[in-house]
mmCIF file of C-alpha atoms in Angstrom:
data_model
loop_
_atom_site.group_PDB
_atom_site.id
_atom_site.type_symbol
_atom_site.label_atom_id
_atom_site.label_comp_id
_atom_site.label_asym_id
_atom_site.label_seq_id
_atom_site.Cartn_x
_atom_site.Cartn_y
_atom_site.Cartn_z
ATOM 1 C CA MET A 1 -10.819 1.123 -15.726
ATOM 2 C CA TYR A 2 -8.707 1.093 -12.896
ATOM 3 C CA ALA A 3 -6.083 -1.507 -11.792
ATOM 4 C CA VAL A 4 -5.360 -1.997 -8.397
ATOM 5 C CA GLU A 5 -3.073 -4.110 -6.255
ATOM 6 C CA ILE A 6 -4.543 -5.780 -3.084
ATOM 7 C CA THR A 7 -1.607 -6.412 -0.501
ATOM 8 C CA LEU A 8 -2.900 -9.199 1.911
ATOM 9 C CA THR A 9 -2.072 -9.446 5.741
ATOM 10 C CA ARG A 10 -1.536 -13.266 4.880
ATOM 11 C CA ALA A 11 -1.819 -15.836 1.961
ATOM 12 C CA VAL A 12 -5.348 -16.809 1.177
ATOM 13 C CA GLY A 13 -6.659 -20.174 0.002
ATOM 14 C CA THR A 14 -8.592 -21.179 -3.016
ATOM 15 C CA VAL A 15 -11.792 -21.583 -1.436
ATOM 16 C CA GLU A 16 -11.393 -18.157 0.219
ATOM 17 C CA LEU A 17 -10.531 -16.526 -3.109
ATOM 18 C CA ARG A 18 -13.168 -18.042 -4.918
ATOM 19 C CA THR A 19 -15.949 -16.775 -2.385
ATOM 20 C CA ALA A 20 -14.229 -13.188 -2.636
ATOM 21 C CA ARG A 21 -14.470 -13.058 -6.092
ATOM 22 C CA GLN A 22 -18.309 -14.198 -6.219
ATOM 23 C CA GLU A 23 -19.058 -11.761 -2.780
ATOM 24 C CA GLY A 24 -17.230 -9.179 -4.448
ATOM 25 C CA ARG A 25 -18.149 -9.390 -7.867
ATOM 26 C CA LEU A 26 -14.643 -8.323 -9.105
ATOM 27 C CA PRO A 27 -12.171 -10.176 -11.178
ATOM 28 C CA LEU A 28 -9.345 -10.860 -8.900
ATOM 29 C CA ALA A 29 -5.877 -12.429 -10.200
ATOM 30 C CA ALA A 30 -3.719 -13.602 -7.228
ATOM 31 C CA SER A 31 0.134 -13.707 -7.166
ATOM 32 C CA GLY A 32 2.066 -17.009 -7.040
ATOM 33 C CA ASP A 33 2.227 -16.676 -3.102
ATOM 34 C CA ARG A 34 -1.648 -15.824 -2.950
ATOM 35 C CA LYS A 35 -0.506 -12.671 -0.498
ATOM 36 C CA ARG A 36 -0.885 -10.111 -3.430
ATOM 37 C CA LEU A 37 -4.141 -9.661 -5.787
ATOM 38 C CA ALA A 38 -4.756 -7.746 -9.002
ATOM 39 C CA VAL A 39 -8.051 -6.427 -9.812
ATOM 40 C CA LEU A 40 -9.652 -4.086 -12.801
ATOM 41 C CA VAL A 41 -12.354 -1.916 -11.425
ATOM 42 C CA SER A 42 -14.672 0.297 -13.513
ATOM 43 C CA ALA A 43 -14.914 3.566 -11.499
ATOM 44 C CA GLN A 44 -15.123 7.292 -12.595
ATOM 45 C CA ASN A 45 -11.930 8.030 -10.821
ATOM 46 C CA GLU A 46 -9.328 5.993 -9.166
ATOM 47 C CA PRO A 47 -10.307 7.081 -5.456
ATOM 48 C CA ARG A 48 -13.865 5.966 -5.926
ATOM 49 C CA ALA A 49 -12.294 2.539 -7.577
ATOM 50 C CA MET A 50 -10.248 2.264 -4.343
ATOM 51 C CA LYS A 51 -13.512 2.936 -2.400
ATOM 52 C CA LYS A 52 -15.551 0.166 -4.233
ATOM 53 C CA ILE A 53 -12.754 -2.089 -3.551
ATOM 54 C CA TRP A 54 -12.885 -1.756 0.249
ATOM 55 C CA ARG A 55 -16.570 -1.822 0.026
ATOM 56 C CA ARG A 56 -16.630 -5.085 -1.528
ATOM 57 C CA LEU A 57 -13.961 -7.054 -0.233
ATOM 58 C CA GLN A 58 -13.076 -5.720 3.292
ATOM 59 C CA HIS A 59 -15.103 -8.514 4.758
ATOM 60 C CA ALA A 60 -14.365 -11.160 2.182
ATOM 61 C CA LEU A 61 -10.376 -10.920 2.530
ATOM 62 C CA PRO A 62 -7.453 -9.933 4.882
ATOM 63 C CA ILE A 63 -6.582 -6.531 3.014
ATOM 64 C CA ASP A 64 -3.776 -4.782 4.192
ATOM 65 C CA VAL A 65 -3.265 -2.004 1.476
ATOM 66 C CA LEU A 66 -4.363 -1.002 -1.678
ATOM 67 C CA CYS A 67 -2.237 0.470 -4.420
ATOM 68 C CA SER A 68 -2.772 1.603 -7.946
ATOM 69 C CA MET A 69 -0.642 -0.403 -10.455
ATOM 70 C CA PHE A 70 0.151 2.480 -12.614
ATOM 71 C CA PRO A 71 1.009 6.059 -11.670
ATOM 72 C CA GLY A 72 -1.128 9.124 -12.113
ATOM 73 C CA PRO A 73 -0.477 11.759 -14.107
ATOM 74 C CA ASP A 74 1.884 13.458 -11.467
ATOM 75 C CA GLY A 75 3.717 10.232 -11.342
ATOM 76 C CA LYS A 76 2.409 9.163 -8.400
ATOM 77 C CA TYR A 77 0.975 5.778 -6.956
ATOM 78 C CA LEU A 78 -2.434 6.236 -5.086
ATOM 79 C CA MET A 79 -2.467 4.094 -1.961
ATOM 80 C CA SER A 80 -5.061 3.373 0.430
ATOM 81 C CA ILE A 81 -4.365 2.049 3.958
ATOM 82 C CA PRO A 82 -7.042 1.313 6.519
ATOM 83 C CA MET A 83 -6.553 3.535 9.970
ATOM 84 C CA ALA A 84 -8.390 3.437 13.136
ATOM 85 C CA ASP A 85 -10.024 6.541 13.801
ATOM 86 C CA GLU A 86 -7.595 7.693 16.611
ATOM 87 C CA VAL A 87 -4.600 7.223 14.120
ATOM 88 C CA TRP A 88 -6.198 9.262 11.500
ATOM 89 C CA GLU A 89 -6.892 11.922 14.363
ATOM 90 C CA ARG A 90 -3.125 11.950 15.433
ATOM 91 C CA VAL A 91 -2.142 12.388 11.675
ATOM 92 C CA CYS A 92 -4.379 15.205 10.906
ATOM 93 C CA GLY A 93 -3.104 16.933 13.914
ATOM 94 C CA GLN A 94 0.617 16.118 13.041
ATOM 95 C CA ALA A 95 -0.317 17.716 9.459
ATOM 96 C CA VAL A 96 -1.897 20.664 10.549
ATOM 97 C CA VAL A 97 1.348 21.289 12.791
ATOM 98 C CA ALA A 98 3.584 20.485 9.805
ATOM 99 C CA GLY A 99 1.211 22.909 7.489
ATOM 100 C CA LYS A 100 0.127 19.903 4.965
ATOM 101 C CA THR A 101 -3.053 18.333 4.456
ATOM 102 C CA PRO A 102 -3.207 14.707 5.842
ATOM 103 C CA GLU A 103 -2.833 13.071 2.462
ATOM 104 C CA ASP A 104 0.727 15.314 1.614
ATOM 105 C CA PHE A 105 1.810 14.802 5.162
ATOM 106 C CA LEU A 106 1.264 10.958 4.909
ATOM 107 C CA SER A 107 2.927 10.658 1.185
ATOM 108 C CA ALA A 108 6.269 12.528 3.018
ATOM 109 C CA ALA A 109 6.100 10.208 5.855
ATOM 110 C CA VAL A 110 5.848 7.138 3.536
ATOM 111 C CA ALA A 111 8.776 8.773 1.176
ATOM 112 C CA GLN A 112 11.165 9.209 4.325
ATOM 113 C CA ALA A 113 10.539 5.628 5.427
ATOM 114 C CA LEU A 114 11.300 4.518 1.819
ATOM 115 C CA ALA A 115 14.409 6.532 1.902
ATOM 116 C CA ARG A 116 15.602 5.481 5.374
ATOM 117 C CA ASP A 117 14.948 2.032 4.459
ATOM 118 C CA TRP A 118 17.205 2.254 1.308
ATOM 119 C CA SER A 119 19.921 3.914 3.148
ATOM 120 C CA ASP A 120 19.554 1.021 6.175
ATOM 121 C CA ARG A 121 19.860 -1.508 3.194
ATOM 122 C CA ARG A 122 22.815 0.005 1.622
ATOM 123 C CA ALA A 123 24.549 0.813 4.806
ATOM 124 C CA ARG A 124 23.979 -3.324 5.802
ATOM 125 C CA LEU A 125 25.664 -4.037 2.325
ATOM 126 C CA ASP A 126 28.411 -1.832 2.936
ATOM 127 C CA ARG A 127 29.123 -3.443 6.417
ATOM 128 C CA SER A 128 28.715 -7.159 4.665
ATOM 129 C CA LEU A 129 31.205 -6.280 1.787
ATOM 130 C CA ASP A 130 33.791 -5.022 4.167
ATOM 131 C CA VAL A 131 33.569 -8.277 6.207
ATOM 132 C CA LEU A 132 34.008 -10.163 2.998
ATOM 133 C CA LEU A 133 36.765 -7.737 1.637
ATOM 134 C CA ARG A 134 38.801 -8.324 4.532
ATOM 135 C CA ALA A 135 38.678 -12.141 3.941
ATOM 136 C CA TYR A 136 39.012 -12.309 0.120
ATOM 137 C CA THR A 137 40.249 -10.255 -2.620
ATOM 138 C CA PRO A 138 37.817 -7.892 -4.964
ATOM 139 C CA GLU A 139 37.895 -10.398 -7.638
ATOM 140 C CA GLU A 140 37.219 -12.986 -5.677
ATOM 141 C CA VAL A 141 34.255 -11.275 -4.351
ATOM 142 C CA THR A 142 33.215 -10.321 -7.710
ATOM 143 C CA GLU A 143 33.571 -13.597 -8.983
ATOM 144 C CA ALA A 144 31.694 -15.353 -6.392
ATOM 145 C CA ALA A 145 28.582 -12.582 -6.985
ATOM 146 C CA ALA A 146 28.688 -13.234 -10.703
ATOM 147 C CA ARG A 147 28.274 -17.048 -10.210
ATOM 148 C CA ARG A 148 25.297 -16.374 -8.018
ATOM 149 C CA ILE A 149 23.807 -13.950 -10.219
ATOM 150 C CA ASP A 150 24.293 -16.372 -13.106
ATOM 151 C CA ARG A 151 22.887 -19.391 -11.268
ATOM 152 C CA ARG A 152 19.522 -17.027 -10.805
ATOM 153 C CA SER A 153 19.058 -16.509 -14.257
#
């Protein structure tokens, strides 16, 4: 059994979800916002589980990405992203130039994009803190942050 998260391009309604469950013959659990689903799939291996999900649900749901819910033996998660043929050809061409397989090329590209996003978020936070620390003392900023965190929990 393989646990897979399905990220949708939009939230789905109750009727659409029920229809997908019946047509795909797969148990689907929806998140509160109904933009993500979890499914358990029986298959010989994880790539085949992903293919089974695509085959059964691609016409029933607005699927954006499939991702394994647990890392494999290598510590990595398996993702399945639909691509137009011309996009896949471009990826394959760039992978050849980089001396990598298309999968390794995409894995590196995703890792780089995540690192850039993390760096951008940290830079925005630093800029916001700079603005706050020009107007307030570090103690006031810390106290306000602690109050906000305390209210959330």
